[in-house]
GROMACS .gro file of C-alpha atoms in nm:
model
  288
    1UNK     CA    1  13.831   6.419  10.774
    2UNK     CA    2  13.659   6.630  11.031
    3UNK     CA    3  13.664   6.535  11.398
    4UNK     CA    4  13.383   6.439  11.642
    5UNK     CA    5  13.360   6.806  11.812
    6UNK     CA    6  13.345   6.945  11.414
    7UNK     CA    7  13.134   6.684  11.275
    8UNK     CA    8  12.845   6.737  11.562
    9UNK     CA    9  12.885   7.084  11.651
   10UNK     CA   10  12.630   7.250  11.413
   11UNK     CA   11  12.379   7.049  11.584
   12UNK     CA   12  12.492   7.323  11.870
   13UNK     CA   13  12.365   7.053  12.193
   14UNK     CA   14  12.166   7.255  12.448
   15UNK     CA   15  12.268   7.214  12.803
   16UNK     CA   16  11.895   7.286  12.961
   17UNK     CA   17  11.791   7.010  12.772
   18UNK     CA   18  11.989   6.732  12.868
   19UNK     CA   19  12.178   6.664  12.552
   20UNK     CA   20  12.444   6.473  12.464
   21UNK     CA   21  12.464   6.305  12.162
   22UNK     CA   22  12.588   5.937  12.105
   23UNK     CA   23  12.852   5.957  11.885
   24UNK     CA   24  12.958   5.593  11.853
   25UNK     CA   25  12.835   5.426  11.585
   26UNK     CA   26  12.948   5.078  11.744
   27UNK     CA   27  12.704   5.127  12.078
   28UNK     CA   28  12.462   5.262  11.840
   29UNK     CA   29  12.440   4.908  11.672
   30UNK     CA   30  12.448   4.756  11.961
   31UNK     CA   31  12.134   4.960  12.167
   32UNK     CA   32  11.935   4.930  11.798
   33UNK     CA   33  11.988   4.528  11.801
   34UNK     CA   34  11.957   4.514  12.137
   35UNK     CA   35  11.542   4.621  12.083
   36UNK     CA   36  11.478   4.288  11.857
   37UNK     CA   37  11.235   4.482  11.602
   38UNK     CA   38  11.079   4.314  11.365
   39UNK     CA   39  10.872   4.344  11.021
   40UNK     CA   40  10.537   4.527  11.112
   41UNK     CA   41  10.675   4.654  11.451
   42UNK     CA   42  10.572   4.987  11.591
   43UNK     CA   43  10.897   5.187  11.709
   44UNK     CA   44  10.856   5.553  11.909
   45UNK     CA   45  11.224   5.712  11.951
   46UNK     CA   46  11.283   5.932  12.219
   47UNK     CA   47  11.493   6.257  12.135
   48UNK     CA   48  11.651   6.146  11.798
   49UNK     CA   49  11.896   6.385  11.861
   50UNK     CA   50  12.137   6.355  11.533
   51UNK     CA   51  12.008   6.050  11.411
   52UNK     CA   52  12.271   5.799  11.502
   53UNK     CA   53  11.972   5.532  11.557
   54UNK     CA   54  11.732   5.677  11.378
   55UNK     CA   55  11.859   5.595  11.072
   56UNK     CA   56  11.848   5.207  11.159
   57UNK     CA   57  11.472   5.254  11.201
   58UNK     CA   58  11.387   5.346  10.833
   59UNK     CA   59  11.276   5.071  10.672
   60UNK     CA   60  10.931   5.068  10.501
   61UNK     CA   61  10.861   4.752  10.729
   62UNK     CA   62  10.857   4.929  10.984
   63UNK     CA   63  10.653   5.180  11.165
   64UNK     CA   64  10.872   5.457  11.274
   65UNK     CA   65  10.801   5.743  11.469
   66UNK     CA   66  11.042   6.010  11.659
   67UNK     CA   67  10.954   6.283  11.890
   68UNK     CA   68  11.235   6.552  11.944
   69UNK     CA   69  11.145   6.879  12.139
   70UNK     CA   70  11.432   7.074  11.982
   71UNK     CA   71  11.314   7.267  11.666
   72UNK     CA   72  11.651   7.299  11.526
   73UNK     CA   73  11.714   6.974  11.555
   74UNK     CA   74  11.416   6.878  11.393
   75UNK     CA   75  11.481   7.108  11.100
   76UNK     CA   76  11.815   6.906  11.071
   77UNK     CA   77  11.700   6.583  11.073
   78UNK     CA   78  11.393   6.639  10.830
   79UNK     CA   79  11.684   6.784  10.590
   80UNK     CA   80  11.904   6.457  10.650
   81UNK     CA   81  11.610   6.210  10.595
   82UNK     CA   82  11.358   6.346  10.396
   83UNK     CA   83  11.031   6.205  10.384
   84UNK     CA   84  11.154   5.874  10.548
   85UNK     CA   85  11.119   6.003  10.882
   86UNK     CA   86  10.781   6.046  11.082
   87UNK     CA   87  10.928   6.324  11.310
   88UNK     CA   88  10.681   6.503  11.602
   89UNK     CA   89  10.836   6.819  11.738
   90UNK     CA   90  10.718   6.788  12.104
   91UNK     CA   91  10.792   6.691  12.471
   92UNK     CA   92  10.802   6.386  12.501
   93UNK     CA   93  10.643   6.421  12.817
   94UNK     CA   94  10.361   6.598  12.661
   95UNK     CA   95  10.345   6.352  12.376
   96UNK     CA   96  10.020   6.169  12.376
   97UNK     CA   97  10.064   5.824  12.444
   98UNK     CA   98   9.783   5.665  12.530
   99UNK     CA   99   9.628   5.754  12.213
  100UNK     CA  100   9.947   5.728  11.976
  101UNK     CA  101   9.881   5.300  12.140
  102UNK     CA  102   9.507   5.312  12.136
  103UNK     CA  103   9.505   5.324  11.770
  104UNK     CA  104   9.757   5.033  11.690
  105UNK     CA  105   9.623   4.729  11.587
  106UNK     CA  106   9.446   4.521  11.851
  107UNK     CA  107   9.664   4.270  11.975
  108UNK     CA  108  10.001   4.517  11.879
  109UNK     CA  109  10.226   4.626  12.103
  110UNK     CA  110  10.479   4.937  12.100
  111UNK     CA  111  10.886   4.901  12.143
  112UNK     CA  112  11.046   5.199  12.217
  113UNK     CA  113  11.402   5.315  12.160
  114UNK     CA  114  11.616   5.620  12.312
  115UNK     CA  115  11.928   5.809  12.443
  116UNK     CA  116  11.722   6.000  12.666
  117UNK     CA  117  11.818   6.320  12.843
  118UNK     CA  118  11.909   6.193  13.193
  119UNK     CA  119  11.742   6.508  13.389
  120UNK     CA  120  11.369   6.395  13.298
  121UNK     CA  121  11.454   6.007  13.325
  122UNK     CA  122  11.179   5.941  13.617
  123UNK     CA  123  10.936   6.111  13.427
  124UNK     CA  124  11.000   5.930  13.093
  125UNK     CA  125  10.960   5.644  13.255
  126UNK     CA  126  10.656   5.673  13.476
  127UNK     CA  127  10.500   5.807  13.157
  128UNK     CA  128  10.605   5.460  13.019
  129UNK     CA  129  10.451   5.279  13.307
  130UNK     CA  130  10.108   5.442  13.248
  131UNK     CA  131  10.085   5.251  12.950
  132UNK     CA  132  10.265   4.970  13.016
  133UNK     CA  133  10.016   4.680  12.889
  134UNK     CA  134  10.057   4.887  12.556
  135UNK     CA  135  10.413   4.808  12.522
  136UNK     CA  136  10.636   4.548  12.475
  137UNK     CA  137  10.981   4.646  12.491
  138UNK     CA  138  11.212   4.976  12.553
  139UNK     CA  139  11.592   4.985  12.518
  140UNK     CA  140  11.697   5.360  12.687
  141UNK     CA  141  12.025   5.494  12.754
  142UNK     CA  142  12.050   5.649  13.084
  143UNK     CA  143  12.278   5.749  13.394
  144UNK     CA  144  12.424   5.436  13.513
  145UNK     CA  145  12.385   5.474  13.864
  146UNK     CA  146  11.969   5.516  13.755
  147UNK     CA  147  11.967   5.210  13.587
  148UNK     CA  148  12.076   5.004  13.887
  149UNK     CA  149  11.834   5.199  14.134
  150UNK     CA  150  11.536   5.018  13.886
  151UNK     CA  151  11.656   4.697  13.974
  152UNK     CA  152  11.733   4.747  14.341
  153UNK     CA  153  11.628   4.483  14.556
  154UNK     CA  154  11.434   4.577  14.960
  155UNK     CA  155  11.734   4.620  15.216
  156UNK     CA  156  11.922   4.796  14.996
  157UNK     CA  157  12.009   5.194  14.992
  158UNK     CA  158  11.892   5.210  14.603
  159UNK     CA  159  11.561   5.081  14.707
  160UNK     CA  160  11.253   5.308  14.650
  161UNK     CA  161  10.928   5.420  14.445
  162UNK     CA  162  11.114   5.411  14.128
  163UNK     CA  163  11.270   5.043  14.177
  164UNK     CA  164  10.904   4.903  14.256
  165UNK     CA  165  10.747   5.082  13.982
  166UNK     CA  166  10.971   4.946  13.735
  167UNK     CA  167  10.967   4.612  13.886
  168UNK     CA  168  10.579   4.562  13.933
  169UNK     CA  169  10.552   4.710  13.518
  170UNK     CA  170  10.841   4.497  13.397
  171UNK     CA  171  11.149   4.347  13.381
  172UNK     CA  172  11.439   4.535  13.385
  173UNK     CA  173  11.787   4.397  13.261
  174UNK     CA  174  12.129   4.621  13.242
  175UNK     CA  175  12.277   4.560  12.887
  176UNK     CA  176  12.619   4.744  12.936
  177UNK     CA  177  12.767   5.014  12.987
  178UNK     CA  178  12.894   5.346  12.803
  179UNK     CA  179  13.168   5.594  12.836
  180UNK     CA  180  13.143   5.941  12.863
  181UNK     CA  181  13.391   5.886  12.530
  182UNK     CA  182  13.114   5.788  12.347
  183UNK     CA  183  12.901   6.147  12.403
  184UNK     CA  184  12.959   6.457  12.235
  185UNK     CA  185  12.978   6.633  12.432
  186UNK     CA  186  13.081   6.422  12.717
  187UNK     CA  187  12.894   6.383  13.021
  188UNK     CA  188  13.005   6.363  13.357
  189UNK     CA  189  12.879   6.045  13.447
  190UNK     CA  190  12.923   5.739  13.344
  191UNK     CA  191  12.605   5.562  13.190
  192UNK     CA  192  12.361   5.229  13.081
  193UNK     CA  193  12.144   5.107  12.780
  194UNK     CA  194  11.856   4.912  13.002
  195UNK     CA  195  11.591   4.679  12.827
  196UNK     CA  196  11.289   4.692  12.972
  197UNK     CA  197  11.040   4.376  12.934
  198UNK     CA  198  10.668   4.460  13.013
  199UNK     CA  199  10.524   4.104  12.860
  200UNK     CA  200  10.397   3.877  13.089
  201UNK     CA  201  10.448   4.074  13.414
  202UNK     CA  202  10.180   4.034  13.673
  203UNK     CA  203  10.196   4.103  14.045
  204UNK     CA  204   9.740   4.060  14.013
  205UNK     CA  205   9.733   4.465  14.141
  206UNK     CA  206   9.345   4.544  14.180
  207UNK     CA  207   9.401   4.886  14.159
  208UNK     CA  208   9.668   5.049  14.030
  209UNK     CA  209   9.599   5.388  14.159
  210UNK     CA  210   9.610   5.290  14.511
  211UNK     CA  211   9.902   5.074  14.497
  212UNK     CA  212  10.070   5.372  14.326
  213UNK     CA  213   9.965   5.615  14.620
  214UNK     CA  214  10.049   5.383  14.868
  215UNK     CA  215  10.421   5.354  14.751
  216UNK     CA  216  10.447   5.742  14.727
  217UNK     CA  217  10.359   5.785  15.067
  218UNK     CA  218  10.544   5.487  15.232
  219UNK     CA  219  10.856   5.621  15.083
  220UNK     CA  220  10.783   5.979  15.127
  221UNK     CA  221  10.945   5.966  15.450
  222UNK     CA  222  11.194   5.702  15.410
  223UNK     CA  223  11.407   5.749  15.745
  224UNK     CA  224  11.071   5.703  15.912
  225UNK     CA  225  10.869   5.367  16.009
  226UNK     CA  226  10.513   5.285  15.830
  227UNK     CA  227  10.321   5.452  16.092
  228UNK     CA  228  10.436   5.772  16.085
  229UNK     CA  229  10.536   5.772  15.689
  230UNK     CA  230  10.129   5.633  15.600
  231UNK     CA  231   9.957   5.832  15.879
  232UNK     CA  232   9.824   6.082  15.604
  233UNK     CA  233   9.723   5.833  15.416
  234UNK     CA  234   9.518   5.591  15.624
  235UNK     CA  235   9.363   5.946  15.731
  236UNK     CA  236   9.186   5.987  15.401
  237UNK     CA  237   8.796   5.975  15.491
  238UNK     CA  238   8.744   5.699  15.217
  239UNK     CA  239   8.901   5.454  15.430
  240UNK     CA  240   8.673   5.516  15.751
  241UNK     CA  241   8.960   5.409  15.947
  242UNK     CA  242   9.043   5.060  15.791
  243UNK     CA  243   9.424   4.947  15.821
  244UNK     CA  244   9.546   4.634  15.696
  245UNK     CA  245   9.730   4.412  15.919
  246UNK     CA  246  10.067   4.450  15.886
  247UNK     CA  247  10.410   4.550  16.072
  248UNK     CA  248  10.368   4.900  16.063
  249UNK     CA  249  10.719   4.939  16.254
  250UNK     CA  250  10.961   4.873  15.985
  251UNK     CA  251  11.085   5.117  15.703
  252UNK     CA  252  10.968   5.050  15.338
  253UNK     CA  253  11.291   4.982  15.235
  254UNK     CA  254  11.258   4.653  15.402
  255UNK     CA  255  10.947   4.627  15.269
  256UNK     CA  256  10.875   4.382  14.952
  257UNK     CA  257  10.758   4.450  14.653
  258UNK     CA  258  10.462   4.135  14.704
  259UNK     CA  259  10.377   4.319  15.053
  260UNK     CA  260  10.303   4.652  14.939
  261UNK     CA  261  10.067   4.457  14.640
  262UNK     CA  262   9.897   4.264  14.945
  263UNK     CA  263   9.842   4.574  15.181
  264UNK     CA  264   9.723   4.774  14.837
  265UNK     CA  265   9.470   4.485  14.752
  266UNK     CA  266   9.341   4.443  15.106
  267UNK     CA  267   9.264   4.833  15.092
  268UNK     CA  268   9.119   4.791  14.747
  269UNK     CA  269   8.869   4.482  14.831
  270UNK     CA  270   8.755   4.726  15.145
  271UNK     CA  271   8.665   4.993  14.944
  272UNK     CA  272   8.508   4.776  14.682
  273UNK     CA  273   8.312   4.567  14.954
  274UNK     CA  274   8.183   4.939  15.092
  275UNK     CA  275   8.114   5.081  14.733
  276UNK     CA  276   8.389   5.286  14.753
  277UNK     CA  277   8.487   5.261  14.419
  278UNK     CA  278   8.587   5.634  14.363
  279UNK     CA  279   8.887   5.629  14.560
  280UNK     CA  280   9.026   5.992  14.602
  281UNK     CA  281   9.394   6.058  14.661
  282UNK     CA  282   9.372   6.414  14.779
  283UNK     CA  283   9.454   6.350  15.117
  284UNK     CA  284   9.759   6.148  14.981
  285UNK     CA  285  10.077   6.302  15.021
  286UNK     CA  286  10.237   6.321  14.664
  287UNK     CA  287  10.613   6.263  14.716
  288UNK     CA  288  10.684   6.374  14.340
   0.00000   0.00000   0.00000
């Protein structure tokens, strides 16, 4: 019986892009159950990698689709399932996602499933939160010391953009953790499969754009106060020098996710009362 470095090998894991495969077939069971899908459920996989949940997804009740950037990989898995599989060879991050959802049934919403590789996790998951009221549910494996940063709570050191992006798009919940034992090949961290609710969340944003600016630039300079981190901001010529009141002397760290969604909405309502509805954000400092 070959082992787990023979068995997984000829799938030769690439370093520069963040893989390491699951190799446990028990946590496999447990991340695919762990996404509730259902007959007539639309499922995207992120980076199939060898298949170990992929195969759980093949049912003709289901819609199944799985987008894996690696060629060979591809080639592999197309051998191992055949025509069963819906497989798009692309970034994931280039994947187009607001269409893949604008054609689903009206009233359907996507779940999405993934190991994902931990060096793009922000940017999997802000793509996520662009069309979040087009999905219901993700399950995603990532580094465990992520996972809690998207449920950090103000006051705390693990507090920032990506904990109040998360939180104002859904609701995350840590499922358990996974041992590097469980990789192949093993990684040096330690990780966590995270469910991700985006029904019924609703912090009553106006405009999403602006809150999302105005979160960038408060935490931009974290170690500084609101004035000096939003000066750039309130400087944008849209604003003709309207600043919410607020207590511009603390950090944003301390600040709550309901504040920055009442400063945001106070600057949206100005600019809609003015006819400012083309808000610019090129004199917003981008922070990533």
């Amino acid at each position: 019986m070959p082992s787990i470095k023979e068995k997984y090998e000829k799938y030769r894991p690439k370093k520069f892009l963040g893989q390491n495969f699951l190799v446990d077939e028990n946590i496999a069971l447990k991340i695919v159950k762990s996404l509730n899908v259902g007959k007539n459920d639309t499922v995207i996989e992120i980076g199939p990698g060898q298949g170990i949940l992929t195969k759980h997804f093949l049912s003709p009740d289901i819609d199944f689709t799985a987008v894996e950037l690696d060629k060979s990989i591809c080639l592999k898995l197309e051998d191992k399932f055949k025509e069963k599989l819906i497989l798009v060879n692309c970034d994931f991050l280039k994947f187009d996602l607001i269409k893949f959802t604008n054609i689903l049934p009206k009233g359907k919403k996507l779940k999405i499933i993934g190991n994902i590789p931990y060096n793009i996790t922000t940017e999997i998951l802000f793509k996520l939160f662009d069309t979040a009221d087009k999905i219901d549910t993700a399950v995603l494996m990532m580094q465990k010391e992520v996972a809690q940063r998207l449920k950090a709570k103000p006051g705390s050191k693990e507090y920032g953009i990506l904990a109040v992006q998360t939180q104002v798009n859904s609701k995350p919940e840590i499922l358990f953790n996974v041992s590097p034992g469980s990789f192949f090949p093993k990684p040096k961290v330690e990780s966590s499969v995270i469910r991700l609710s985006f029904s019924n969340i609703n912090y009553g944003i106006i405009n999403k754009e602006i809150f999302r600016d105005l979160v960038r630039s408060s935490f931009g300079q974290r170690r500084k106060t609101l004035s000096n981190s939003l000066k750039t901001f309130f400087q944008n010529p849209e604003l003709s020098g309207y600043k919410p009141e607020f207590d511009y002397g603390r950090r944003a760290e301390s600040v709550s996710i309901e504040e920055f969604v009442n400063i945001s909405n106070k600057i949206s309502e100005h600019l809609l009362i003015n006819s400012k509805n083309n808000y610019l954000s090129s004199h917003v400092k981008k922070t990533f």
